[in-house]
Coordinates of C-alpha atoms in Angstrom, one line a residue:
Chain A
M1 CA 105.7 94.4 -42.4
D2 CA 108.6 96.3 -44.0
T3 CA 109.4 99.6 -42.4
T4 CA 110.3 102.3 -44.9
I5 CA 112.9 104.8 -43.8
F6 CA 111.9 108.2 -45.3
T7 CA 114.6 110.7 -46.3
G8 CA 113.5 114.2 -47.3
F9 CA 116.1 115.0 -50.0
E10 CA 113.8 114.4 -53.0
L11 CA 110.9 116.5 -51.6
A12 CA 113.3 119.2 -50.3
A13 CA 114.9 119.4 -53.8
R14 CA 111.5 120.0 -55.4
I15 CA 110.6 122.7 -52.9
K16 CA 114.0 124.2 -53.5
Q17 CA 113.4 124.2 -57.3
G18 CA 110.3 126.3 -56.6
V19 CA 112.2 128.7 -54.4
K20 CA 114.9 129.1 -57.0
A21 CA 112.3 130.0 -59.7
R22 CA 110.8 132.6 -57.3
V23 CA 114.3 134.0 -56.6
A24 CA 114.8 134.3 -60.4
A25 CA 111.5 136.0 -60.8
L26 CA 112.4 138.5 -57.9
G27 CA 115.5 139.5 -60.0
R28 CA 117.7 139.9 -57.0
R29 CA 119.3 137.8 -54.3
P30 CA 117.3 137.7 -51.1
R31 CA 119.4 138.3 -48.0
C32 CA 119.0 136.7 -44.6
T33 CA 121.1 137.3 -41.5
L34 CA 121.7 134.4 -39.3
L35 CA 122.7 135.2 -35.8
L36 CA 124.3 132.3 -33.8
D37 CA 126.4 131.3 -31.0
G38 CA 129.2 129.7 -32.9
S39 CA 130.6 128.0 -29.7
N40 CA 127.5 125.7 -29.8
A41 CA 128.5 122.7 -32.0
G42 CA 124.8 122.1 -33.1
A43 CA 124.1 125.7 -34.0
A44 CA 127.4 126.0 -35.9
A45 CA 126.7 122.7 -37.9
Y46 CA 123.1 123.9 -38.7
A47 CA 124.3 127.3 -39.8
Q48 CA 126.8 125.8 -42.1
R49 CA 124.1 123.6 -43.7
L50 CA 121.7 126.6 -44.0
V51 CA 124.3 128.7 -45.8
A52 CA 125.0 126.0 -48.3
S53 CA 121.3 125.3 -49.0
A54 CA 120.6 129.0 -49.3
D55 CA 123.4 129.4 -51.8
D56 CA 122.0 126.5 -53.9
V57 CA 118.8 128.6 -54.5
G58 CA 120.4 132.0 -54.9
I59 CA 119.6 133.2 -51.3
E60 CA 122.4 135.0 -49.5
M61 CA 122.7 133.7 -45.9
V62 CA 125.0 135.8 -43.7
P63 CA 126.0 134.1 -40.6
A64 CA 127.2 136.4 -37.7
E65 CA 128.0 135.8 -34.0
Y66 CA 125.8 137.2 -31.3
A67 CA 127.3 140.4 -30.0
A68 CA 128.4 140.5 -26.3
N69 CA 125.7 142.6 -24.7
A70 CA 122.0 143.3 -25.1
E71 CA 122.3 146.6 -26.7
A72 CA 124.5 145.4 -29.5
V73 CA 122.4 142.3 -30.1
R74 CA 119.3 144.6 -30.4
T75 CA 121.2 146.6 -33.1
Q76 CA 122.1 143.4 -34.9
L77 CA 118.5 142.2 -34.8
Q78 CA 117.4 145.4 -36.6
A79 CA 120.0 145.1 -39.3
E80 CA 119.0 145.6 -43.0
G81 CA 117.9 142.7 -45.0
D82 CA 114.9 140.6 -46.1
A83 CA 115.0 138.1 -43.3
M84 CA 116.6 137.7 -39.8
M85 CA 117.1 134.4 -38.0
A86 CA 118.2 134.2 -34.3
L87 CA 119.5 130.6 -33.8
Y88 CA 119.2 128.8 -30.5
P89 CA 120.8 129.1 -28.0
I90 CA 120.1 132.8 -27.9
P91 CA 122.1 134.8 -25.4
S92 CA 120.6 134.7 -21.8
F93 CA 120.6 138.5 -21.6
I94 CA 117.9 138.9 -24.2
G95 CA 114.4 137.4 -24.0
R96 CA 112.7 135.4 -26.8
D97 CA 109.8 137.8 -27.0
E98 CA 112.0 140.8 -27.4
V99 CA 114.0 139.0 -30.2
A100 CA 110.8 138.3 -32.1
R101 CA 109.5 141.8 -31.7
L102 CA 112.9 143.4 -32.9
I103 CA 113.0 141.2 -35.9
G104 CA 109.5 142.3 -36.7
P105 CA 106.8 140.3 -38.7
E106 CA 108.2 141.1 -42.1
R107 CA 111.7 139.7 -41.5
D108 CA 110.5 136.9 -39.2
V109 CA 110.9 133.6 -41.1
D110 CA 110.4 131.3 -38.1
G111 CA 106.8 132.1 -37.4
L112 CA 107.8 133.5 -34.0
H113 CA 106.4 137.0 -34.2
P114 CA 102.9 137.2 -32.8
L115 CA 101.5 138.6 -35.9
N116 CA 102.7 135.6 -37.9
A117 CA 101.7 133.2 -35.3
G118 CA 98.2 134.8 -35.3
G119 CA 98.0 134.1 -39.0
V120 CA 98.5 130.4 -38.3
L121 CA 95.9 130.4 -35.5
L122 CA 93.3 132.1 -37.6
G123 CA 94.1 129.8 -40.6
E124 CA 94.9 132.7 -43.0
R125 CA 96.0 131.5 -46.3
N126 CA 99.0 133.7 -46.5
A127 CA 100.3 132.9 -43.0
R128 CA 104.0 132.4 -42.8
P129 CA 104.4 129.1 -41.0
P130 CA 107.1 127.7 -38.8
A131 CA 109.3 125.7 -41.1
T132 CA 109.3 122.4 -39.2
A133 CA 105.6 122.3 -38.9
R134 CA 105.2 123.1 -42.6
A135 CA 107.7 120.4 -43.4
C136 CA 105.7 117.8 -41.5
V137 CA 102.6 118.8 -43.3
L138 CA 104.2 118.6 -46.7
I139 CA 105.7 115.2 -46.0
L140 CA 102.3 113.8 -44.9
E141 CA 100.6 115.2 -48.0
E142 CA 103.4 113.7 -50.1
L143 CA 102.7 110.3 -48.4
L144 CA 98.9 110.3 -48.0
G145 CA 97.5 113.0 -50.4
S146 CA 94.6 114.6 -48.5
L147 CA 94.8 114.7 -44.8
K148 CA 91.1 115.1 -44.4
G149 CA 89.7 112.8 -41.7
R150 CA 93.1 111.4 -40.9
E151 CA 93.8 110.5 -37.2
I152 CA 97.0 112.3 -36.2
A153 CA 98.7 112.4 -32.8
V154 CA 101.2 115.2 -32.2
V155 CA 103.6 114.5 -29.3
G156 CA 105.1 117.7 -27.9
A157 CA 103.2 121.0 -27.6
S158 CA 105.9 123.6 -28.1
A159 CA 105.1 127.0 -29.5
V160 CA 107.5 126.4 -32.5
V161 CA 106.5 122.9 -33.6
G162 CA 103.6 121.1 -31.9
R163 CA 101.1 123.9 -31.4
P164 CA 101.3 125.5 -34.9
L165 CA 101.5 122.1 -36.4
A166 CA 98.2 121.0 -34.8
L167 CA 96.5 124.0 -36.2
M168 CA 98.0 123.4 -39.7
L169 CA 96.7 119.9 -39.6
L170 CA 93.3 121.2 -38.5
D171 CA 93.3 123.5 -41.5
R172 CA 93.5 120.3 -43.6
E173 CA 90.7 118.8 -41.7
A174 CA 92.7 116.1 -39.9
T175 CA 91.6 115.1 -36.4
V176 CA 94.4 116.0 -34.1
T177 CA 95.4 115.0 -30.6
V178 CA 98.2 116.9 -28.9
C179 CA 100.1 115.0 -26.2
H180 CA 103.0 116.1 -24.0
A181 CA 104.9 115.5 -20.8
A182 CA 101.8 115.7 -18.6
T183 CA 99.7 113.3 -20.7
A184 CA 98.7 110.5 -18.5
D185 CA 98.8 107.6 -20.9
L186 CA 100.6 108.6 -24.0
A187 CA 100.4 105.1 -25.7
S188 CA 96.5 105.2 -25.4
H189 CA 96.6 108.1 -27.8
T190 CA 99.4 107.3 -30.1
R191 CA 98.1 103.8 -30.5
E192 CA 94.9 105.1 -32.0
A193 CA 96.6 107.3 -34.6
E194 CA 97.4 106.5 -38.2
V195 CA 100.2 109.1 -38.0
V196 CA 102.3 110.0 -35.0
I197 CA 104.5 113.2 -35.1
S198 CA 106.9 113.3 -32.4
A199 CA 108.8 116.6 -31.4
T200 CA 109.9 116.2 -27.9
G201 CA 113.7 115.7 -28.0
V202 CA 113.3 112.7 -25.6
A203 CA 115.4 110.0 -27.3
G204 CA 113.6 106.7 -28.0
L205 CA 110.3 107.8 -26.6
I206 CA 108.2 106.2 -29.1
R207 CA 108.4 102.4 -29.1
A208 CA 106.5 99.5 -30.6
G209 CA 103.9 99.5 -27.8
H210 CA 103.0 103.1 -28.7
I211 CA 101.9 102.6 -32.2
T212 CA 99.4 100.6 -34.3
E213 CA 100.5 98.3 -37.1
G214 CA 101.1 100.2 -40.2
S215 CA 101.4 103.7 -38.7
I216 CA 103.4 106.5 -40.1
L217 CA 106.0 108.1 -37.8
L218 CA 107.4 111.5 -38.3
D219 CA 110.3 112.1 -36.0
V220 CA 111.2 115.7 -35.4
G221 CA 113.4 115.1 -32.3
I222 CA 117.1 115.3 -32.6
V223 CA 119.3 114.4 -29.7
R224 CA 123.0 114.1 -29.7
T225 CA 124.0 110.9 -27.7
E226 CA 127.2 108.9 -27.5
K227 CA 125.7 106.7 -30.3
G228 CA 125.4 109.7 -32.5
L229 CA 122.2 111.6 -33.4
V230 CA 119.0 109.9 -32.4
G231 CA 115.3 110.9 -32.6
D232 CA 112.2 110.5 -30.5
V233 CA 111.5 107.2 -32.2
D234 CA 113.2 104.0 -31.1
L235 CA 113.9 102.6 -34.6
E236 CA 114.8 99.2 -33.5
S237 CA 111.6 98.8 -31.5
V238 CA 109.2 100.1 -34.2
S239 CA 110.8 98.3 -37.1
G240 CA 108.5 95.8 -38.6
R241 CA 105.5 97.5 -37.0
A242 CA 105.5 101.0 -38.4
S243 CA 105.0 101.3 -42.2
L244 CA 107.3 104.3 -42.4
V245 CA 109.6 106.3 -40.1
T246 CA 111.5 109.5 -41.1
H247 CA 115.2 109.3 -41.0
V248 CA 117.1 111.3 -38.3
P249 CA 118.5 113.7 -39.1
D250 CA 117.8 113.4 -42.9
G251 CA 113.9 112.9 -42.9
V252 CA 112.2 116.1 -41.7
G253 CA 115.4 118.0 -41.6
P254 CA 116.1 118.8 -45.2
V255 CA 112.4 119.5 -45.8
T256 CA 112.5 121.9 -42.9
T257 CA 115.5 123.7 -44.4
A258 CA 113.7 124.0 -47.8
C259 CA 110.6 125.4 -46.1
L260 CA 112.8 127.9 -44.3
L261 CA 114.1 129.1 -47.7
E262 CA 110.6 129.3 -48.9
N263 CA 109.8 131.7 -46.0
I264 CA 112.9 133.8 -46.9
V265 CA 111.8 134.2 -50.4
S266 CA 108.3 135.1 -49.2
A267 CA 109.8 137.8 -47.0
A268 CA 111.8 139.2 -49.9
E269 CA 108.7 139.1 -52.2
A270 CA 106.5 140.8 -49.7
R271 CA 109.1 143.6 -49.3
A272 CA 109.2 144.0 -53.1
I273 CA 105.4 144.7 -53.1
S274 CA 105.2 147.0 -50.2
Chain B
M1 CA 74.2 109.0 -11.7
D2 CA 72.7 112.3 -11.2
T3 CA 73.5 114.8 -13.9
T4 CA 74.1 118.4 -12.6
I5 CA 72.9 121.2 -14.8
F6 CA 75.6 124.0 -14.5
T7 CA 74.7 127.6 -14.7
G8 CA 77.3 130.3 -15.0
F9 CA 75.7 133.0 -13.0
E10 CA 77.7 132.7 -9.9
L11 CA 81.1 132.3 -11.6
A12 CA 80.1 135.3 -13.9
A13 CA 79.2 137.4 -10.8
R14 CA 82.7 136.7 -9.3
I15 CA 84.5 137.6 -12.5
K16 CA 82.4 140.8 -12.9
Q17 CA 83.2 141.8 -9.3
G18 CA 86.9 141.8 -10.4
V19 CA 86.1 143.8 -13.5
K20 CA 84.1 146.4 -11.3
A21 CA 87.2 146.8 -9.0
R22 CA 89.4 147.3 -12.0
V23 CA 87.1 149.8 -13.5
A24 CA 87.1 151.7 -10.2
A25 CA 91.0 151.6 -10.1
L26 CA 91.0 153.0 -13.6
G27 CA 89.0 156.0 -12.5
R28 CA 86.9 156.4 -15.6
R29 CA 84.2 154.4 -17.6
P30 CA 85.7 152.2 -20.3
R31 CA 83.8 152.6 -23.5
C32 CA 83.1 150.0 -26.1
T33 CA 81.3 150.5 -29.3
L34 CA 79.1 147.6 -30.4
L35 CA 78.3 147.5 -34.1
L36 CA 75.4 145.3 -35.0
D37 CA 72.6 144.4 -37.5
G38 CA 69.7 145.1 -35.3
S39 CA 67.3 143.3 -37.7
N40 CA 68.9 140.0 -36.6
A41 CA 67.0 138.9 -33.6
G42 CA 69.9 137.0 -32.1
A43 CA 72.4 139.8 -32.5
A44 CA 69.8 142.3 -31.0
A45 CA 69.1 140.2 -28.0
Y46 CA 72.7 139.6 -27.4
A47 CA 73.5 143.2 -27.7
Q48 CA 70.8 144.1 -25.2
R49 CA 72.2 141.6 -22.6
L50 CA 75.8 143.0 -23.2
V51 CA 74.7 146.6 -22.6
A52 CA 73.0 145.6 -19.3
S53 CA 76.0 143.5 -18.1
A54 CA 78.4 146.2 -19.0
D55 CA 76.4 148.8 -17.2
D56 CA 76.5 146.6 -14.0
V57 CA 80.3 146.9 -13.8
G58 CA 80.7 150.6 -14.9
I59 CA 81.5 150.0 -18.6
E60 CA 79.8 152.1 -21.2
M61 CA 78.6 149.9 -24.1
V62 CA 77.4 151.9 -27.1
P63 CA 75.4 149.9 -29.6
A64 CA 75.2 151.2 -33.2
E65 CA 73.8 149.9 -36.4
Y66 CA 76.2 149.0 -39.2
A67 CA 76.2 151.7 -41.8
A68 CA 74.9 151.0 -45.3
N69 CA 78.2 150.9 -47.2
A70 CA 81.8 149.7 -46.8
E71 CA 83.3 153.1 -46.6
A72 CA 81.0 154.2 -43.8
V73 CA 81.5 151.0 -41.9
R74 CA 85.2 151.4 -42.1
T75 CA 84.9 154.8 -40.5
Q76 CA 82.7 153.4 -37.8
L77 CA 85.2 150.6 -37.0
Q78 CA 87.9 153.3 -36.4
A79 CA 85.8 155.4 -34.1
E80 CA 87.3 156.6 -30.8
G81 CA 87.0 154.4 -27.7
D82 CA 88.7 151.7 -25.7
A83 CA 87.1 148.7 -27.4
M84 CA 85.2 147.9 -30.6
M85 CA 83.0 144.9 -31.2
A86 CA 81.5 143.9 -34.6
L87 CA 78.7 141.4 -33.9
Y88 CA 77.8 138.7 -36.3
P89 CA 76.3 138.8 -38.9
I90 CA 78.7 141.4 -40.2
P91 CA 77.6 143.2 -43.5
S92 CA 78.4 141.1 -46.6
F93 CA 80.3 144.0 -48.3
I94 CA 83.2 143.9 -45.8
G95 CA 85.5 141.1 -44.9
R96 CA 86.2 139.6 -41.5
D97 CA 89.9 140.1 -41.9
E98 CA 89.5 143.8 -42.8
V99 CA 87.2 144.3 -39.8
A100 CA 89.8 142.8 -37.4
R101 CA 92.6 144.9 -39.0
L102 CA 90.5 148.1 -38.8
I103 CA 89.6 147.5 -35.1
G104 CA 93.4 147.0 -34.5
P105 CA 94.9 144.9 -31.7
E106 CA 94.5 147.4 -28.9
R107 CA 90.6 147.8 -29.3
D108 CA 90.1 144.1 -30.4
V109 CA 88.3 142.4 -27.4
D110 CA 87.3 139.2 -29.4
G111 CA 90.8 137.8 -29.9
L112 CA 90.3 138.1 -33.7
H113 CA 93.2 140.5 -34.5
P114 CA 96.2 138.3 -35.7
L115 CA 98.4 140.0 -33.1
N116 CA 96.1 138.9 -30.3
A117 CA 95.6 135.4 -31.8
G118 CA 99.4 135.1 -32.1
G119 CA 99.7 135.7 -28.3
V120 CA 97.4 132.9 -27.7
L121 CA 99.3 130.6 -30.0
L122 CA 102.6 131.5 -28.4
G123 CA 101.0 131.1 -24.9
E124 CA 101.9 134.6 -23.9
R125 CA 100.8 135.4 -20.4
N126 CA 99.2 138.6 -21.3
A127 CA 97.4 137.4 -24.3
R128 CA 93.8 138.7 -24.8
P129 CA 91.8 135.5 -25.3
P130 CA 88.6 135.0 -27.1
A131 CA 85.9 135.3 -24.4
T132 CA 84.2 131.9 -25.1
A133 CA 87.3 130.0 -24.9
R134 CA 88.4 131.8 -21.8
A135 CA 85.0 131.1 -20.3
C136 CA 85.3 127.3 -20.9
V137 CA 88.7 127.2 -19.3
L138 CA 87.5 129.1 -16.2
I139 CA 84.5 126.9 -15.9
L140 CA 86.7 123.7 -16.0
E141 CA 89.1 125.2 -13.5
E142 CA 86.1 125.9 -11.2
L143 CA 84.9 122.4 -11.5
L144 CA 88.2 120.4 -11.6
G145 CA 90.9 122.7 -10.1
S146 CA 94.1 122.0 -12.2
L147 CA 93.6 120.8 -15.7
K148 CA 97.0 119.2 -16.0
G149 CA 96.9 115.7 -17.5
R150 CA 93.1 115.9 -18.0
E151 CA 91.8 114.3 -21.2
I152 CA 89.7 116.8 -23.1
A153 CA 87.9 116.5 -26.4
V154 CA 87.1 119.8 -28.3
V155 CA 84.4 119.4 -30.9
G156 CA 84.5 122.1 -33.5
A157 CA 87.7 123.7 -34.8
S158 CA 86.6 127.3 -35.5
A159 CA 89.1 130.3 -35.3
V160 CA 87.0 131.9 -32.6
V161 CA 86.4 129.0 -30.2
G162 CA 87.8 125.5 -30.9
R163 CA 91.3 126.4 -32.0
P164 CA 92.2 129.0 -29.4
L165 CA 90.5 126.9 -26.7
A166 CA 92.7 123.9 -27.6
L167 CA 95.8 126.1 -27.2
M168 CA 94.6 127.5 -23.9
L169 CA 93.9 124.0 -22.5
L170 CA 97.4 123.0 -23.7
D171 CA 98.8 125.9 -21.7
R172 CA 97.3 124.3 -18.7
E173 CA 98.8 120.9 -19.6
A174 CA 95.6 119.1 -20.6
T175 CA 95.8 116.5 -23.3
V176 CA 93.6 117.8 -26.1
T177 CA 91.9 116.2 -29.0
V178 CA 90.2 118.5 -31.6
C179 CA 87.3 116.9 -33.6
H180 CA 85.2 118.4 -36.2
A181 CA 82.9 117.7 -39.2
A182 CA 85.5 115.7 -41.0
T183 CA 86.4 113.4 -38.0
A184 CA 85.7 109.9 -39.1
D185 CA 84.5 108.5 -35.7
L186 CA 83.6 111.3 -33.3
A187 CA 82.4 109.0 -30.6
S188 CA 85.6 107.1 -30.5
H189 CA 87.4 110.3 -29.3
T190 CA 84.7 111.8 -27.1
R191 CA 84.1 108.5 -25.3
E192 CA 87.7 108.5 -24.1
A193 CA 87.5 112.1 -22.7
E194 CA 86.8 113.2 -19.1
V195 CA 85.6 116.5 -20.6
V196 CA 83.8 117.1 -23.8
I197 CA 83.5 120.8 -25.0
S198 CA 81.2 121.0 -28.0
A199 CA 81.1 124.2 -30.2
T200 CA 79.6 123.2 -33.4
G201 CA 76.1 124.6 -33.5
V202 CA 74.7 121.2 -34.6
A203 CA 71.7 120.7 -32.3
G204 CA 71.7 117.5 -30.3
L205 CA 75.0 116.3 -31.8
I206 CA 76.3 114.8 -28.4
R207 CA 74.4 111.9 -27.2
A208 CA 74.8 109.2 -24.5
G209 CA 76.7 107.0 -27.0
H210 CA 79.4 109.8 -27.4
I211 CA 80.4 110.0 -23.7
T212 CA 81.8 108.0 -20.9
E213 CA 80.0 107.6 -17.6
G214 CA 80.6 110.6 -15.4
S215 CA 82.0 113.0 -18.0
I216 CA 81.7 116.7 -17.9
L217 CA 80.0 118.3 -20.9
L218 CA 80.5 122.0 -21.8
D219 CA 78.0 123.1 -24.4
V220 CA 79.0 126.1 -26.4
G221 CA 76.4 125.6 -29.1
I222 CA 73.3 127.7 -29.3
V223 CA 70.7 126.9 -32.0
R224 CA 67.2 128.5 -32.3
T225 CA 64.7 125.7 -33.0
E226 CA 61.0 125.5 -32.8
K227 CA 61.4 124.1 -29.3
G228 CA 63.5 127.1 -28.3
L229 CA 67.2 127.5 -27.8
V230 CA 69.0 124.2 -27.8
G231 CA 72.7 123.3 -27.6
D232 CA 75.1 120.7 -29.1
V233 CA 74.3 118.3 -26.3
D234 CA 71.1 116.2 -26.4
L235 CA 70.3 116.7 -22.7
E236 CA 67.6 114.0 -22.6
S237 CA 70.0 111.4 -23.9
V238 CA 73.0 112.2 -21.7
S239 CA 71.0 112.6 -18.5
G240 CA 72.0 110.0 -16.0
R241 CA 75.3 109.4 -17.7
A242 CA 77.1 112.7 -17.7
S243 CA 78.0 114.1 -14.3
L244 CA 77.5 117.6 -15.5
V245 CA 76.2 119.5 -18.5
T246 CA 76.2 123.2 -18.9
H247 CA 72.9 125.0 -19.3
V248 CA 72.0 126.4 -22.7
P249 CA 72.0 129.4 -22.8
D250 CA 72.8 130.1 -19.2
G251 CA 76.0 127.9 -18.7
V252 CA 78.9 129.1 -20.8
G253 CA 76.9 132.2 -21.9
P254 CA 77.0 134.4 -18.7
V255 CA 80.7 133.4 -18.1
T256 CA 81.6 134.4 -21.8
T257 CA 79.9 137.8 -21.3
A258 CA 81.9 138.4 -18.1
C259 CA 85.2 137.5 -19.8
L260 CA 84.3 139.9 -22.6
L261 CA 83.9 142.7 -19.9
E262 CA 87.4 141.6 -18.6
N263 CA 88.8 142.0 -22.1
I264 CA 87.2 145.5 -22.4
V265 CA 88.7 146.6 -19.1
S266 CA 92.1 145.2 -20.1
A267 CA 91.9 147.2 -23.3
A268 CA 91.2 150.4 -21.3
E269 CA 94.0 149.6 -18.8
A270 CA 96.5 149.1 -21.7
R271 CA 95.5 152.4 -23.2
A272 CA 96.0 154.2 -19.8
I273 CA 99.6 152.8 -19.6
S274 CA 100.6 153.6 -23.2

């Protein structure tokens, strides 16, 4: 069987067209502050891509270095604007929970504020979903149409990807199994699934023995190794067995960025109404 | 194999002892308003049990009939007190979301306010969990000790039981599959699980062919039939195959009530601090 390598550029472009139209309708440039630790190569590269993508659709993304102490970062987090992102790694002197609370539900575009996370748990139609989880759902709908009754294994149970993603797949009536580091026999679950979405950051975790012939593999993991960026899926191993694998980093990545821009314009629109 | 029928009275009594001690430490009677449609036999019976259980631990539970129009119900929902419950069925002229929002996160003891639901999604330690989901977790911990690596199938993906329960089981590092009406082959999942928790309200859904020898079955369903109250599990069919089945209604039920009382005293404590 031929294994297709899926890149997300085309889907991302379509999502961004939609964002662009909404920005035009809004009549002003939405503004998002992007706090980061620029000494972290991954964060700096990601920020650069975000600024460029945002500019494409008329969103002003303003990168800024984290300040040197907790009080100053608290002030930064409460700065004016439609949206606020605090990129990982966040400074050790401030907690994740406090960051989310200071950003507040209105300006949170990562789905990390409890009020936004609650919307996802309760299946609210206007919930603001974490971008990576939303990207996975959109890619699957692009590939499969309806997800109703599909058998999907999610590997990785983080609060930012695996957990909200499982709920969003349930919203679409998929049958969902969530596996993680404590799962006794990962392959026994992933082999039964039509779709495996892996978001662990364990390079090469998913191999041929983990999957069934013809399955679809969404690879959310990105690990920097000596061989460059690699994902959770061992591409060589699954080639010829999976029907499709998403490219790392250009599969789920560009779609995630587009979904983040969607969240930013949603934040700006909500602000215009209130 | 002998099949044990689990009743929740002993575990519930222990939880209630804890609640009683917390009420004593608080130094005043927590007060919870209980809105209900008394013409509904199920709601009326449930309310009566709640009032009696609350009284046992020093909590004042005040039942009141839903008012006849939306504006009056809105006023009721905002009444003074530590906690507020709006029992099903709620009046058709007011939406579930609005009910949760008017109750507010502080007085919500059902985990239905988005802020409380968000705490569950994010795995926050102080999250106020829906009582039924919490009861299932406590029963399993009572029976199995650690849930780490356990294979658990949750049948039913409601916002009040199945979805938060799946997340709370993930908090404890269980491997969780969530099935529901759109699941293509329910038995293929439930047969692989050590524990099946069914919360569908479909009488007799889970039969011998759905389970593996020695499995533990938690039955959250309660349906009134001509034969009396029955659950999701077909008891006759699974007898001799399951190692344990919870009694309906006296298995998960009493533990749920005790967990609800825990949430009420938590609400009162949080109010004392703020």
